[in-house]
JSON list of C-alpha atoms in Angstrom, two decimals:
[
{"chain": "O", "resi": 1, "resn": "MET", "atom": "CA", "xyz": [15.65, -30.02, 35.20]},
{"chain": "O", "resi": 2, "resn": "ALA", "atom": "CA", "xyz": [16.47, -26.73, 33.46]},
{"chain": "O", "resi": 3, "resn": "GLN", "atom": "CA", "xyz": [15.88, -26.49, 29.74]},
{"chain": "O", "resi": 4, "resn": "ASN", "atom": "CA", "xyz": [18.80, -25.40, 27.60]},
{"chain": "O", "resi": 5, "resn": "PHE", "atom": "CA", "xyz": [17.56, -22.47, 25.52]},
{"chain": "O", "resi": 6, "resn": "HIS", "atom": "CA", "xyz": [19.69, -20.48, 23.18]},
{"chain": "O", "resi": 7, "resn": "VAL", "atom": "CA", "xyz": [18.97, -16.80, 22.64]},
{"chain": "O", "resi": 8, "resn": "ALA", "atom": "CA", "xyz": [20.06, -14.91, 19.54]},
{"chain": "O", "resi": 9, "resn": "ARG", "atom": "CA", "xyz": [19.50, -11.26, 18.69]},
{"chain": "O", "resi": 10, "resn": "ARG", "atom": "CA", "xyz": [20.37, -9.07, 15.74]},
{"chain": "O", "resi": 11, "resn": "GLN", "atom": "CA", "xyz": [19.71, -5.46, 14.75]},
{"chain": "O", "resi": 12, "resn": "VAL", "atom": "CA", "xyz": [18.59, -4.94, 11.16]},
{"chain": "O", "resi": 13, "resn": "ALA", "atom": "CA", "xyz": [17.27, -1.99, 9.16]},
{"chain": "O", "resi": 14, "resn": "VAL", "atom": "CA", "xyz": [14.06, -2.23, 7.17]},
{"chain": "O", "resi": 15, "resn": "ASN", "atom": "CA", "xyz": [15.24, -1.73, 3.59]},
{"chain": "O", "resi": 16, "resn": "ASN", "atom": "CA", "xyz": [11.91, -2.11, 1.82]},
{"chain": "O", "resi": 17, "resn": "VAL", "atom": "CA", "xyz": [10.78, 1.21, 0.33]},
{"chain": "O", "resi": 18, "resn": "LEU", "atom": "CA", "xyz": [7.25, 0.50, 1.58]},
{"chain": "O", "resi": 19, "resn": "GLY", "atom": "CA", "xyz": [8.45, -0.50, 5.05]},
{"chain": "O", "resi": 20, "resn": "LEU", "atom": "CA", "xyz": [7.27, -3.62, 6.86]},
{"chain": "O", "resi": 21, "resn": "HIS", "atom": "CA", "xyz": [3.95, -3.83, 5.03]},
{"chain": "O", "resi": 22, "resn": "LEU", "atom": "CA", "xyz": [1.49, -6.70, 4.70]},
{"chain": "O", "resi": 23, "resn": "ARG", "atom": "CA", "xyz": [3.34, -8.76, 2.08]},
{"chain": "O", "resi": 24, "resn": "ALA", "atom": "CA", "xyz": [6.69, -8.31, 3.83]},
{"chain": "O", "resi": 25, "resn": "ALA", "atom": "CA", "xyz": [5.16, -9.19, 7.21]},
{"chain": "O", "resi": 26, "resn": "ASP", "atom": "CA", "xyz": [3.54, -12.29, 5.69]},
{"chain": "O", "resi": 27, "resn": "LYS", "atom": "CA", "xyz": [6.90, -13.48, 4.35]},
{"chain": "O", "resi": 28, "resn": "PHE", "atom": "CA", "xyz": [8.48, -12.85, 7.75]},
{"chain": "O", "resi": 29, "resn": "VAL", "atom": "CA", "xyz": [5.78, -14.78, 9.61]},
{"chain": "O", "resi": 30, "resn": "ARG", "atom": "CA", "xyz": [5.93, -17.73, 7.22]},
{"chain": "O", "resi": 31, "resn": "LEU", "atom": "CA", "xyz": [9.69, -17.95, 7.68]},
{"chain": "O", "resi": 32, "resn": "ALA", "atom": "CA", "xyz": [9.47, -17.52, 11.46]},
{"chain": "O", "resi": 33, "resn": "LYS", "atom": "CA", "xyz": [6.99, -20.40, 11.66]},
{"chain": "O", "resi": 34, "resn": "ALA", "atom": "CA", "xyz": [9.51, -22.66, 9.92]},
{"chain": "O", "resi": 35, "resn": "PHE", "atom": "CA", "xyz": [11.67, -22.55, 13.07]},
{"chain": "O", "resi": 36, "resn": "GLN", "atom": "CA", "xyz": [11.01, -24.05, 16.49]},
{"chain": "O", "resi": 37, "resn": "SER", "atom": "CA", "xyz": [12.25, -20.97, 18.35]},
{"chain": "O", "resi": 38, "resn": "ASP", "atom": "CA", "xyz": [10.00, -18.23, 19.65]},
{"chain": "O", "resi": 39, "resn": "VAL", "atom": "CA", "xyz": [10.57, -15.05, 17.65]},
{"chain": "O", "resi": 40, "resn": "LYS", "atom": "CA", "xyz": [10.10, -11.48, 18.82]},
{"chain": "O", "resi": 41, "resn": "VAL", "atom": "CA", "xyz": [10.71, -8.22, 16.98]},
{"chain": "O", "resi": 42, "resn": "CYS", "atom": "CA", "xyz": [11.41, -5.05, 18.95]},
{"chain": "O", "resi": 43, "resn": "CYS", "atom": "CA", "xyz": [10.97, -1.55, 17.56]},
{"chain": "O", "resi": 44, "resn": "LYS", "atom": "CA", "xyz": [10.84, 1.76, 19.46]},
{"chain": "O", "resi": 45, "resn": "GLY", "atom": "CA", "xyz": [10.04, 0.01, 22.73]},
{"chain": "O", "resi": 46, "resn": "ILE", "atom": "CA", "xyz": [7.28, -2.14, 21.23]},
{"chain": "O", "resi": 47, "resn": "ILE", "atom": "CA", "xyz": [7.67, -5.92, 21.23]},
{"chain": "O", "resi": 48, "resn": "ALA", "atom": "CA", "xyz": [5.88, -7.85, 18.49]},
{"chain": "O", "resi": 49, "resn": "ASP", "atom": "CA", "xyz": [5.28, -11.57, 18.12]},
{"chain": "O", "resi": 50, "resn": "GLY", "atom": "CA", "xyz": [7.27, -12.66, 15.06]},
{"chain": "O", "resi": 51, "resn": "ARG", "atom": "CA", "xyz": [4.63, -15.27, 14.24]},
{"chain": "O", "resi": 52, "resn": "SER", "atom": "CA", "xyz": [1.77, -12.75, 14.02]},
{"chain": "O", "resi": 53, "resn": "ILE", "atom": "CA", "xyz": [1.19, -10.53, 10.99]},
{"chain": "O", "resi": 54, "resn": "LEU", "atom": "CA", "xyz": [-0.98, -8.12, 12.97]},
{"chain": "O", "resi": 55, "resn": "SER", "atom": "CA", "xyz": [1.58, -7.87, 15.73]},
{"chain": "O", "resi": 56, "resn": "LEU", "atom": "CA", "xyz": [4.33, -7.07, 13.21]},
{"chain": "O", "resi": 57, "resn": "LEU", "atom": "CA", "xyz": [2.17, -4.50, 11.42]},
{"chain": "O", "resi": 58, "resn": "SER", "atom": "CA", "xyz": [1.55, -2.76, 14.75]},
{"chain": "O", "resi": 59, "resn": "LEU", "atom": "CA", "xyz": [5.23, -1.77, 14.72]},
{"chain": "O", "resi": 60, "resn": "ALA", "atom": "CA", "xyz": [4.52, 0.60, 11.79]},
{"chain": "O", "resi": 61, "resn": "ALA", "atom": "CA", "xyz": [8.14, 0.11, 10.71]},
{"chain": "O", "resi": 62, "resn": "GLU", "atom": "CA", "xyz": [8.97, 2.38, 7.79]},
{"chain": "O", "resi": 63, "resn": "CYS", "atom": "CA", "xyz": [11.96, 2.12, 5.49]},
{"chain": "O", "resi": 64, "resn": "GLY", "atom": "CA", "xyz": [15.11, 2.80, 7.51]},
{"chain": "O", "resi": 65, "resn": "THR", "atom": "CA", "xyz": [13.61, 1.75, 10.84]},
{"chain": "O", "resi": 66, "resn": "MET", "atom": "CA", "xyz": [15.93, -0.36, 12.99]},
{"chain": "O", "resi": 67, "resn": "LEU", "atom": "CA", "xyz": [14.42, -3.61, 14.27]},
{"chain": "O", "resi": 68, "resn": "ALA", "atom": "CA", "xyz": [15.82, -6.00, 16.84]},
{"chain": "O", "resi": 69, "resn": "VAL", "atom": "CA", "xyz": [15.02, -9.58, 15.85]},
{"chain": "O", "resi": 70, "resn": "GLU", "atom": "CA", "xyz": [15.29, -12.00, 18.75]},
{"chain": "O", "resi": 71, "resn": "ALA", "atom": "CA", "xyz": [14.74, -15.74, 18.92]},
{"chain": "O", "resi": 72, "resn": "GLN", "atom": "CA", "xyz": [14.80, -18.12, 21.85]},
{"chain": "O", "resi": 73, "resn": "GLY", "atom": "CA", "xyz": [15.03, -21.86, 21.36]},
{"chain": "O", "resi": 74, "resn": "CYS", "atom": "CA", "xyz": [17.11, -24.66, 19.94]},
{"chain": "O", "resi": 75, "resn": "ASP", "atom": "CA", "xyz": [17.46, -23.08, 16.48]},
{"chain": "O", "resi": 76, "resn": "ALA", "atom": "CA", "xyz": [17.61, -19.43, 17.58]},
{"chain": "O", "resi": 77, "resn": "GLU", "atom": "CA", "xyz": [20.82, -18.56, 15.72]},
{"chain": "O", "resi": 78, "resn": "ASP", "atom": "CA", "xyz": [19.51, -19.97, 12.44]},
{"chain": "O", "resi": 79, "resn": "ALA", "atom": "CA", "xyz": [16.14, -18.26, 12.88]},
{"chain": "O", "resi": 80, "resn": "VAL", "atom": "CA", "xyz": [17.63, -14.84, 13.57]},
{"chain": "O", "resi": 81, "resn": "ALA", "atom": "CA", "xyz": [20.09, -15.13, 10.69]},
{"chain": "O", "resi": 82, "resn": "ALA", "atom": "CA", "xyz": [17.38, -16.12, 8.20]},
{"chain": "O", "resi": 83, "resn": "LEU", "atom": "CA", "xyz": [14.89, -13.49, 9.39]},
{"chain": "O", "resi": 84, "resn": "ALA", "atom": "CA", "xyz": [17.45, -10.69, 9.47]},
{"chain": "O", "resi": 85, "resn": "ASN", "atom": "CA", "xyz": [18.56, -11.62, 5.97]},
{"chain": "O", "resi": 86, "resn": "LEU", "atom": "CA", "xyz": [14.95, -11.56, 4.80]},
{"chain": "O", "resi": 87, "resn": "ILE", "atom": "CA", "xyz": [14.39, -8.05, 6.18]},
{"chain": "O", "resi": 88, "resn": "SER", "atom": "CA", "xyz": [17.59, -6.69, 4.68]},
{"chain": "O", "resi": 89, "resn": "ALA", "atom": "CA", "xyz": [16.99, -8.45, 1.33]},
{"chain": "O", "resi": 90, "resn": "GLN", "atom": "CA", "xyz": [13.54, -6.94, 0.85]},
{"chain": "O", "resi": 91, "resn": "SER", "atom": "CA", "xyz": [15.16, -3.74, -0.35]},
{"chain": "O", "resi": 92, "resn": "HIS", "atom": "CA", "xyz": [13.15, -3.04, -3.45]},
{"chain": "O", "resi": 93, "resn": "GLU", "atom": "CA", "xyz": [9.58, -3.43, -4.54]},
{"chain": "O", "resi": 94, "resn": "SER", "atom": "CA", "xyz": [8.95, -3.59, -8.25]},
{"chain": "O", "resi": 95, "resn": "GLU", "atom": "CA", "xyz": [7.04, -0.68, -9.79]},
{"chain": "O", "resi": 96, "resn": "ASP", "atom": "CA", "xyz": [4.09, -3.03, -10.38]},
{"chain": "O", "resi": 97, "resn": "GLN", "atom": "CA", "xyz": [4.02, -4.00, -6.69]},
{"chain": "O", "resi": 98, "resn": "ILE", "atom": "CA", "xyz": [4.07, -0.34, -5.65]},
{"chain": "O", "resi": 99, "resn": "ARG", "atom": "CA", "xyz": [1.20, 0.48, -8.04]},
{"chain": "O", "resi": 100, "resn": "GLU", "atom": "CA", "xyz": [-0.80, -2.49, -6.71]},
{"chain": "O", "resi": 101, "resn": "ALA", "atom": "CA", "xyz": [-0.23, -1.34, -3.12]},
{"chain": "O", "resi": 102, "resn": "ALA", "atom": "CA", "xyz": [-1.45, 2.16, -3.99]},
{"chain": "O", "resi": 103, "resn": "CYS", "atom": "CA", "xyz": [-4.77, 0.89, -5.39]}
]
């Protein structure tokens, strides 16, 4: 019996001035793990596991980089929508966060 999997995909730009850094990747992974679907992030021909901080960091996605967020599973549409919104909403780091990251 074939399983009925839904696939959803969305392109989104990294809006965070520091790019997809450790804190941003951690937020992404935590959100991705809240869904049942498998999540992948594609960037410049590299495919990262959306549930792995190290895998996401390997993308070295700077501010302005386009990412393709893809999910496969029963809640794929919801997962992609939430994750794409997270990436686009992380547009600004506070000055304190930038200073902390520089130390």
